Coordinates of C-alpha atoms and ligand atoms in Angstrom, one line a residue:
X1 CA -2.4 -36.9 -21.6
X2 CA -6.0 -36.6 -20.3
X3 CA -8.4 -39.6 -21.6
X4 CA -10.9 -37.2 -24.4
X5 CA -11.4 -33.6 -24.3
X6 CA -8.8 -31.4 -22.4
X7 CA -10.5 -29.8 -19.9
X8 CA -10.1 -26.2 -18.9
X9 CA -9.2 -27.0 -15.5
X10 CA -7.7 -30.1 -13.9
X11 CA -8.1 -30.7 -10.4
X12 CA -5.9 -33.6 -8.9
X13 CA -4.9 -34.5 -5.2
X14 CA -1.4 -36.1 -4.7
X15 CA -0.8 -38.9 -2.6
X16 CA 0.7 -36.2 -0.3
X17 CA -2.6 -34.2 -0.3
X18 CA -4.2 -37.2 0.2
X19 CA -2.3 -38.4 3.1
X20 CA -2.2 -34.9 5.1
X21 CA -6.2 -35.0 4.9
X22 CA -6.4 -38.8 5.8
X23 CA -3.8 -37.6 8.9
X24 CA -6.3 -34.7 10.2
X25 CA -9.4 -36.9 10.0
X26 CA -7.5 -39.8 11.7
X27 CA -6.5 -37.2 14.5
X28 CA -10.3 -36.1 15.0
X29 CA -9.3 -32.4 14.8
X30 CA -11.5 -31.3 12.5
X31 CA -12.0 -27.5 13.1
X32 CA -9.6 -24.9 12.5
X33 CA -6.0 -25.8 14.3
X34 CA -2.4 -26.8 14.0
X35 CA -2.5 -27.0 10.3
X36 CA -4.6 -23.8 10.1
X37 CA -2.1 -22.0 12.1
X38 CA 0.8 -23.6 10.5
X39 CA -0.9 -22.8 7.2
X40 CA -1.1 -19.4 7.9
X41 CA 2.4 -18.4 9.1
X42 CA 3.5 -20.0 5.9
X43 CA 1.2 -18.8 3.9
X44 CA 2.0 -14.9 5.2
X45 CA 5.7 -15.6 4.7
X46 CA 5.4 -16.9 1.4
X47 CA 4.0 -13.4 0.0
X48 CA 5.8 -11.4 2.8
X49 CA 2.6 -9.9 4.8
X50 CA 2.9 -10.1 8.4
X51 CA -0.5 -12.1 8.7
X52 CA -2.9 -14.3 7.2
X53 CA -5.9 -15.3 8.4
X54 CA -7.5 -18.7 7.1
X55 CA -11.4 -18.5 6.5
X56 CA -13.7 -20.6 4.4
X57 CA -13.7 -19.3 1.3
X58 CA -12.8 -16.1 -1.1
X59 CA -16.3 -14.9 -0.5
X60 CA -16.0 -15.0 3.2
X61 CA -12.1 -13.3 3.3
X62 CA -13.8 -10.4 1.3
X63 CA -16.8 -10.3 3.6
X64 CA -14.9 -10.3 6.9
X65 CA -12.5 -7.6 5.1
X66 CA -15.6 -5.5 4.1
X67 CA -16.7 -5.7 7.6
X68 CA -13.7 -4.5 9.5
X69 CA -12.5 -1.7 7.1
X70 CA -15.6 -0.2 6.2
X71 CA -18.9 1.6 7.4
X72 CA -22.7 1.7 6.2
X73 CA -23.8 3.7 2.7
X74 CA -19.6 3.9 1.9
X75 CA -19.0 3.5 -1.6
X76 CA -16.4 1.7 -2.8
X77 CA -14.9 1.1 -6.1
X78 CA -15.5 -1.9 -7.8
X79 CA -14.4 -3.4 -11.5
X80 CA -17.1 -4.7 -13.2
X81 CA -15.4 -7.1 -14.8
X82 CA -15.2 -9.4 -12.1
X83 CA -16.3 -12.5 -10.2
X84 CA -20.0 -12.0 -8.5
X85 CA -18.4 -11.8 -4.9
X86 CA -16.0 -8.5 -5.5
X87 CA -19.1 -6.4 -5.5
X88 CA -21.9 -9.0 -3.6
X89 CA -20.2 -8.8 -0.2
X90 CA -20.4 -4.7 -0.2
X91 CA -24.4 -4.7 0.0
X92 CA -24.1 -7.3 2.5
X93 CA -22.6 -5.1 4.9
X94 CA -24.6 -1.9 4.1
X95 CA -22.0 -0.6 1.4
X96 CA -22.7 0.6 -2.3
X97 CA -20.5 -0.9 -4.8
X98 CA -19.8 1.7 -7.4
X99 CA -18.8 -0.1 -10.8
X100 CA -15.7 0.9 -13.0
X101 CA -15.4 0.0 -16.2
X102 CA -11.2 -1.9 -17.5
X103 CA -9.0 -1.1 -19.1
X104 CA -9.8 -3.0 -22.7
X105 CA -5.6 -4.4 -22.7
X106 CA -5.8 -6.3 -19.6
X107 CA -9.0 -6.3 -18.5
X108 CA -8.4 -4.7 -14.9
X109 CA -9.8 -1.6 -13.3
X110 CA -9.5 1.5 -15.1
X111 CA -8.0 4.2 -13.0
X112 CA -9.2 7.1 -14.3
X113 CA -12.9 5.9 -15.1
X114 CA -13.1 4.7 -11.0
X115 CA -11.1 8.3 -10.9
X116 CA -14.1 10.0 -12.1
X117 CA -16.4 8.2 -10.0
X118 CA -15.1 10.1 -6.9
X119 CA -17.7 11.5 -4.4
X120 CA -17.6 12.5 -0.7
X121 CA -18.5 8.6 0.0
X122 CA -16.3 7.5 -1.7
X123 CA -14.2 5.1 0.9
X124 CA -12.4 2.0 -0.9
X125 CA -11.2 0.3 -3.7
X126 CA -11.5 -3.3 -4.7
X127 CA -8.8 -3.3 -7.8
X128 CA -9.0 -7.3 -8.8
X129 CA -6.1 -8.7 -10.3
X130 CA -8.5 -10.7 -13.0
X131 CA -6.9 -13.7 -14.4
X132 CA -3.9 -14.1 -12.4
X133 CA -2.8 -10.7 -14.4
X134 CA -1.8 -7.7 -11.9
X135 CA -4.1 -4.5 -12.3
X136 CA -2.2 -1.0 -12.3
X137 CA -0.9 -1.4 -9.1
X138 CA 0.4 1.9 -9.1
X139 CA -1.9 4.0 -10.2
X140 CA -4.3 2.6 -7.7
X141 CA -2.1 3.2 -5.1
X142 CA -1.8 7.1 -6.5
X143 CA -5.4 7.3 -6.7
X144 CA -5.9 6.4 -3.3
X145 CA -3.3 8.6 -1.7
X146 CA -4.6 11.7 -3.3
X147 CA -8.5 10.6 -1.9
X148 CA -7.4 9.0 0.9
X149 CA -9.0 5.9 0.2
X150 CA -8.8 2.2 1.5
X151 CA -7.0 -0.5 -0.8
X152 CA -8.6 -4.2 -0.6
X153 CA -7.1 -6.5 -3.1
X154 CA -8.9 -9.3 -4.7
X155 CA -6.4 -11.7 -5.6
X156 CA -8.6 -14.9 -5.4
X157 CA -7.3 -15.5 -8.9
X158 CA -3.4 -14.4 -8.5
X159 CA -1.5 -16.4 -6.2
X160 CA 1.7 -16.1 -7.0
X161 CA 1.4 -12.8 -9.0
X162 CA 4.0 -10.0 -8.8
X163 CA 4.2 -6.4 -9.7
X164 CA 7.6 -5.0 -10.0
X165 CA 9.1 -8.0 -8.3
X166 CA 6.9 -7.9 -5.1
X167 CA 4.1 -10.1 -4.6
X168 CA 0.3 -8.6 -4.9
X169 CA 0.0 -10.6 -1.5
X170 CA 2.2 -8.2 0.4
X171 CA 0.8 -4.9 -0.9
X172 CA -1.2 -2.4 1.6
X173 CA -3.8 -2.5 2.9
X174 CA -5.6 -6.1 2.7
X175 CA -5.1 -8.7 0.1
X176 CA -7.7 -11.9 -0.2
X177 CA -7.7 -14.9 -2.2
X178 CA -9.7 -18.0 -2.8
X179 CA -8.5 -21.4 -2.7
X180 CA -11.6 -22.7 -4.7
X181 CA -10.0 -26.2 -7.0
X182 CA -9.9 -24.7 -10.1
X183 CA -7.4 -21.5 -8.2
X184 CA -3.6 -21.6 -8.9
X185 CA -3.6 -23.4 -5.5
X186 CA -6.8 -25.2 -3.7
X187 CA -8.0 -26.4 -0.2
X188 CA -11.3 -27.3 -1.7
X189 CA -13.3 -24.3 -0.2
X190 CA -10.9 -21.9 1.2
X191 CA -10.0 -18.3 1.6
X192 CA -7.3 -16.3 3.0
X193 CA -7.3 -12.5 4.1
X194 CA -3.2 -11.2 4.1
X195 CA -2.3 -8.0 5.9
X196 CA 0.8 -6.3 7.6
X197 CA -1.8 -4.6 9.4
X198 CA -1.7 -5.9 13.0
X199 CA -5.1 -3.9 13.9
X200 CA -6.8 -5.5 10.8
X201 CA -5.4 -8.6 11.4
X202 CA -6.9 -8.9 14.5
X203 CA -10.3 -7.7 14.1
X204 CA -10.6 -10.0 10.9
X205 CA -9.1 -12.9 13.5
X206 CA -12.4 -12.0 15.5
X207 CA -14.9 -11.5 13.0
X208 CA -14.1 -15.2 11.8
X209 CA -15.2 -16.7 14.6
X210 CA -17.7 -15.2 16.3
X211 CA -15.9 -12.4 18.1
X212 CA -15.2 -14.6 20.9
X213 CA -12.3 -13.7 23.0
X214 CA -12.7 -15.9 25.7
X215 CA -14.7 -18.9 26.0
X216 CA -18.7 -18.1 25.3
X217 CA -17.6 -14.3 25.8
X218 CA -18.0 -12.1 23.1
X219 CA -17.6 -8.1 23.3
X220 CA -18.5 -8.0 19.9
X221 CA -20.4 -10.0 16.9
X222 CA -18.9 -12.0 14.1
X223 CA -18.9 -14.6 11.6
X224 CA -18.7 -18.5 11.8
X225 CA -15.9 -18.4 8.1
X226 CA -13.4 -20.5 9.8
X227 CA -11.2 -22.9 8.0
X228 CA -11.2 -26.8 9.1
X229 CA -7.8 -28.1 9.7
X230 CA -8.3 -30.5 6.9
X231 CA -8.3 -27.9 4.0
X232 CA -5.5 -26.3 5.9
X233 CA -3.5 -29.2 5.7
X234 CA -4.3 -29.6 1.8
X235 CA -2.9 -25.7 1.8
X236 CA 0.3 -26.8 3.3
X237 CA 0.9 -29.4 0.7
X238 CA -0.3 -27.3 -1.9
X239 CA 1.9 -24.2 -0.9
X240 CA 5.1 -26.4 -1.0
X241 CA 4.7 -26.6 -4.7
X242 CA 2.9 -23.1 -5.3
X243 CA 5.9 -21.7 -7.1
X244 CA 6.2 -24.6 -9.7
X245 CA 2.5 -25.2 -10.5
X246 CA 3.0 -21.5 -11.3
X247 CA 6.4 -21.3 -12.9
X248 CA 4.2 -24.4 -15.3
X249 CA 1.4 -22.2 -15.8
X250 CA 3.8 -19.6 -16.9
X251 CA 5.6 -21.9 -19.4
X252 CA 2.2 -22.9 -20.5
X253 CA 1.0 -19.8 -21.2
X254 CA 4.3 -18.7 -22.8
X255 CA 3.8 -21.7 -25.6
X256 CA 0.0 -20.8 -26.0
X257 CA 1.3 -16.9 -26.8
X258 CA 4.1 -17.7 -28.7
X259 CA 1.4 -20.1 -30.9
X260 CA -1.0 -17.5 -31.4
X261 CA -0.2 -14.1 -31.5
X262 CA 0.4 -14.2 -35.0
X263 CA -3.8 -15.8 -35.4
X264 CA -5.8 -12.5 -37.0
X265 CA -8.4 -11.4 -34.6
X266 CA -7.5 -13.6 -31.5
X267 CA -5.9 -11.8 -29.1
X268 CA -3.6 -12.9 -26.3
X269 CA -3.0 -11.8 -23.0
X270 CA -1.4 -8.6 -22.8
X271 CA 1.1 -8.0 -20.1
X272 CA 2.6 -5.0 -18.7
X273 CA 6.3 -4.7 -17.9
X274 CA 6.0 -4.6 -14.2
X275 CA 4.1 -8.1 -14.2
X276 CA 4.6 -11.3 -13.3
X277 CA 1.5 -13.0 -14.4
X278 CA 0.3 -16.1 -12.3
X279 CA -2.0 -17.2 -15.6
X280 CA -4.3 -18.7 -13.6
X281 CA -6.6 -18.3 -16.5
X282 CA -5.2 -18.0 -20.2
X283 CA -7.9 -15.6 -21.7
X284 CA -8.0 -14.7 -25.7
X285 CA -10.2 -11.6 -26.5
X286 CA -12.0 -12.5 -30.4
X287 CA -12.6 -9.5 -32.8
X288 CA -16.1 -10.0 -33.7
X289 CA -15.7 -8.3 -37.1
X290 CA -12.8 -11.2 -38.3
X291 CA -15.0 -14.1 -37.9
X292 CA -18.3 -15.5 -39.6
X293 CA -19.5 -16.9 -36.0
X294 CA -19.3 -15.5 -32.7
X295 CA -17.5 -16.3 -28.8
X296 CA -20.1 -19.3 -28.2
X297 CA -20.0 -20.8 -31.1
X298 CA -15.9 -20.5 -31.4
X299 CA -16.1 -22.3 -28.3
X300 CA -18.5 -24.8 -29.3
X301 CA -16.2 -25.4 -32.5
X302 CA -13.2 -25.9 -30.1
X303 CA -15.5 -28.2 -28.2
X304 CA -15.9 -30.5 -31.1
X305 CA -11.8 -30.5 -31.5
X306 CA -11.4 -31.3 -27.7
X307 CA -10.6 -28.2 -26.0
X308 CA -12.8 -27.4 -23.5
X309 CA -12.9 -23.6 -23.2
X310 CA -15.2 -20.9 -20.8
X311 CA -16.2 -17.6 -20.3
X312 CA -15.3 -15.4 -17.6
X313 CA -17.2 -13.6 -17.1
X314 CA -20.3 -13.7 -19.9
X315 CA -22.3 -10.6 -18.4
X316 CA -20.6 -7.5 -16.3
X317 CA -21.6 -7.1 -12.7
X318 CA -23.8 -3.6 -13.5
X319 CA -26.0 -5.9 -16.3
X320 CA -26.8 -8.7 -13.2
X321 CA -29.9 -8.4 -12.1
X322 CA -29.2 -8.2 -8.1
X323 CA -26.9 -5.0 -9.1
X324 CA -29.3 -3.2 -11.8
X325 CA -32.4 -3.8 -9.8
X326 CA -30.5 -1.8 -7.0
X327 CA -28.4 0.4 -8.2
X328 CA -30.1 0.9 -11.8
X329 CA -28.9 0.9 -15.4
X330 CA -25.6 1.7 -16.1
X331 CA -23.1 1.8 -18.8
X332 CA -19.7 0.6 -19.4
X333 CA -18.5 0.5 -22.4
X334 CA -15.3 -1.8 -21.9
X335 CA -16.9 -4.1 -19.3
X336 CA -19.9 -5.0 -21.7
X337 CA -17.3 -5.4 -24.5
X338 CA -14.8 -8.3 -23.1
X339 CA -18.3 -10.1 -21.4
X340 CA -19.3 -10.9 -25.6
X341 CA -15.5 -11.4 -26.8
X342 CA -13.2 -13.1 -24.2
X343 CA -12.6 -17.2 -23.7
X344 CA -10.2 -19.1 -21.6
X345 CA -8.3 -21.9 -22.5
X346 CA -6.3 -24.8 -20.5
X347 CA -3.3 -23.7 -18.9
X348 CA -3.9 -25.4 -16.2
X349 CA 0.1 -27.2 -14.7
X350 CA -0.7 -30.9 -15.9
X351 CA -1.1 -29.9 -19.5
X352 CA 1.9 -31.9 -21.3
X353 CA 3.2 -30.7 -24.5
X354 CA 0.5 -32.8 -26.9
X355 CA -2.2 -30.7 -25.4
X356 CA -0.3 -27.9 -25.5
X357 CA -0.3 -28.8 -29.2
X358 CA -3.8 -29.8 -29.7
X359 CA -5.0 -26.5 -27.8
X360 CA -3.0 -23.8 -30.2
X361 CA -3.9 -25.8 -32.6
X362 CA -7.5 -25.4 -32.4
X363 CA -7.9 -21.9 -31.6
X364 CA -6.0 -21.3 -34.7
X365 CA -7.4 -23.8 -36.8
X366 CA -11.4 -22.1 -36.0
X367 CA -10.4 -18.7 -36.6
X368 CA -9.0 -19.9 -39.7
X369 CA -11.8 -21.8 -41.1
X370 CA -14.4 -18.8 -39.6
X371 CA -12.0 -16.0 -40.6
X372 CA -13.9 -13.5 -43.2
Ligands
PLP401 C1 -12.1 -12.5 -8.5 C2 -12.8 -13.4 -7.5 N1 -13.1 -13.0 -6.3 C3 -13.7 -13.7 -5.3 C4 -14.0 -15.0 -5.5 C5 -14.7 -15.8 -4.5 O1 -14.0 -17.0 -4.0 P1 -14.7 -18.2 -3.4 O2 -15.3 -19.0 -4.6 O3 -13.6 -19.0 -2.8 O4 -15.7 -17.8 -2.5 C6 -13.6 -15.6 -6.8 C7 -14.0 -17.0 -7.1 O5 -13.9 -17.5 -8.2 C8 -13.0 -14.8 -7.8 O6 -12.7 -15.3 -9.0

């Protein structure tokens, strides 16, 4: 059990870890190289794409995707309800991000609001599987046949997800993730871009470093986003044991749903048939009308019992300021919604059954003593 409060993320290296990063610095290969290359075969296997390409972050992945698959003034479909990078990489290569509102059950992209935000522009999707929780795979694959549009899937938060038994990694056309410490697996910084696309594969390949096909020869311009081999061989380590740290988090959240779905005005994650959520976050929606206080102070009373909670995210993408001073006011209802009511607890793998325990028991112990 953790010395004081429980955090809402743990972050630990193994001697294992420790010892594959003490290997690569001892070899002097610090750039991207055998482990990347290694990590990236395994990595493509383990979610059944044909590639992966290692870059330096989630940010980066969705960059190098947005720059291969799409063309200035595009418009692309984005959730609202998301991390800051979903949307912030679309401007960066000339692209509009259009904002959907979710769906107000799970939180994802809601098909038939980004339906109606159809124009001739229109050119991709970014569905996000928020949470660790899988959007509506299907309908998003629907919608895009019938406008022909381009699938990216964020998955920074989801490795490890499935959606009627296949993992999001493997699904058409590009998936990306984020190994960022506090992910369901972790290099430190880290991304990776998955794709059974060879075409796509190989321009992201390019795009990540430089464009350079030969040495100092370069028919075309791209990024620095490579991985160093030491992350990669973190990854490796971390992959072995990807499918119990998630298999824990699934057991965790199981125990925190089974604890509190009965608590008035606290709701738990809902999850549709066809998913296998990853939990890499464990996030409760609050009714506002069933308590005397509202989300912050709920999570500064479940400070004071030990659990350390968080927000994702407090304000939709439309309301931040680098999106409404370009794009203008908007309005979502859902979006705006879930950014005042939703908190995450630990669920993180190293939680042992006392914390467990001690988190349940707090969320149901505030919204007792605050219900009205
Ligand atoms: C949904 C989502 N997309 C993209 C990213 C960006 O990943 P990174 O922090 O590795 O750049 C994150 C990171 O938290 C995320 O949660």
């Amino acid at each position: 059990m953790s010395q004081g409060k429980i955090p809402i993320a743990d972050v630990e290296l193994t001697d294992e870890e420790i010892a594959a990063a003490v290997e690569v610095l001892e070899s002097g290969y610090l750039v991207f190289g055998p482990n990347g290359e290694e990590f990236e075969e395994r990595f493509a296997d383990h979610v059944g794409a044909d590639h992966a390409i290692a870059v330096s972050s989630g940010t980066a992945a969705l960059h190098i995707v947005y720059h291969a698959m799409l063309e200035a003034d595009d418009e692309v479909l984005v959730p609202s309800f998301s991390h800051i990078s979903t949307a912030s990489m679309l401007p960066m290569v000339g692209c509009t991000p259009v904002f959907c509102d979710v769906d107000p059950d799970t939180y994802t992209i809601d098909v038939e609001d980004a339906r109606e935000r159809i124009t001739p522009d229109t050119e991709a999707i970014v569905p996000v599987h928020l949470y660790g929780n899988a959007c509506d795979v299907d309908g998003v694959v629907e919608l895009a046949r019938e406008h022909d549009l381009k699938i990216v899937w964020d998955a920074a938060q989801a490795h490890g997800t499935e959606y009627d038994g296949v993992d999001i990694g493997s699904i058409p056309d590009a998936v990306t993730y984020s190994f960022y410490p506090t992910k369901n697996m972790f290099t430190g910084e880290g991304g990776m871009i998955t794709t059974s696309d060879p075409d796509l594969a190989e321009q992201c390949r390019l795009l990540r470093a430089h464009w350079q096909t030969d040495k100092y020869y370069h028919p075309d311009l791209g990024f620095n986003y490579r991985m160093s081999d030491m992350e990669a061989a973190i990854g490796l380590e971390q992959l072995k044991k990807l499918d119990d740290m998630v298999d824990q988090r699934r057991e965790n959240a199981a125990y925190l749903t089974d604890h509190l779905s009965d608590v008035d005005g606290v709701k738990t994650p809902r999850v549709e048939p066809e998913v296998n959520h990853s939990y890499h976050l464990y996030t409760v929606a609050l009714d506002p009308a069933a308590f005397d206080i509202g989300r912050d102070a709920f999570i500064d009373e479940l400070d004071e019992r030990g659990v350390g909670a968080s927000v994702h995210y407090p304000r939709p993408l439309h309301e931040q300021p680098a999106f409404r001073d370009r794009l203008g006011e908007k309005e979502l209802p859902v979006a705006e919604e879930m950014a005042d009511r939703v908190l995450s607890i630990p669920v993180y793998p190293g939680l042992d059954t006392d914390e467990l325990a001690t988190v349940a028991d707090a969320v149901a112990d505030v919204a007792a003593e605050h219900r009205v």
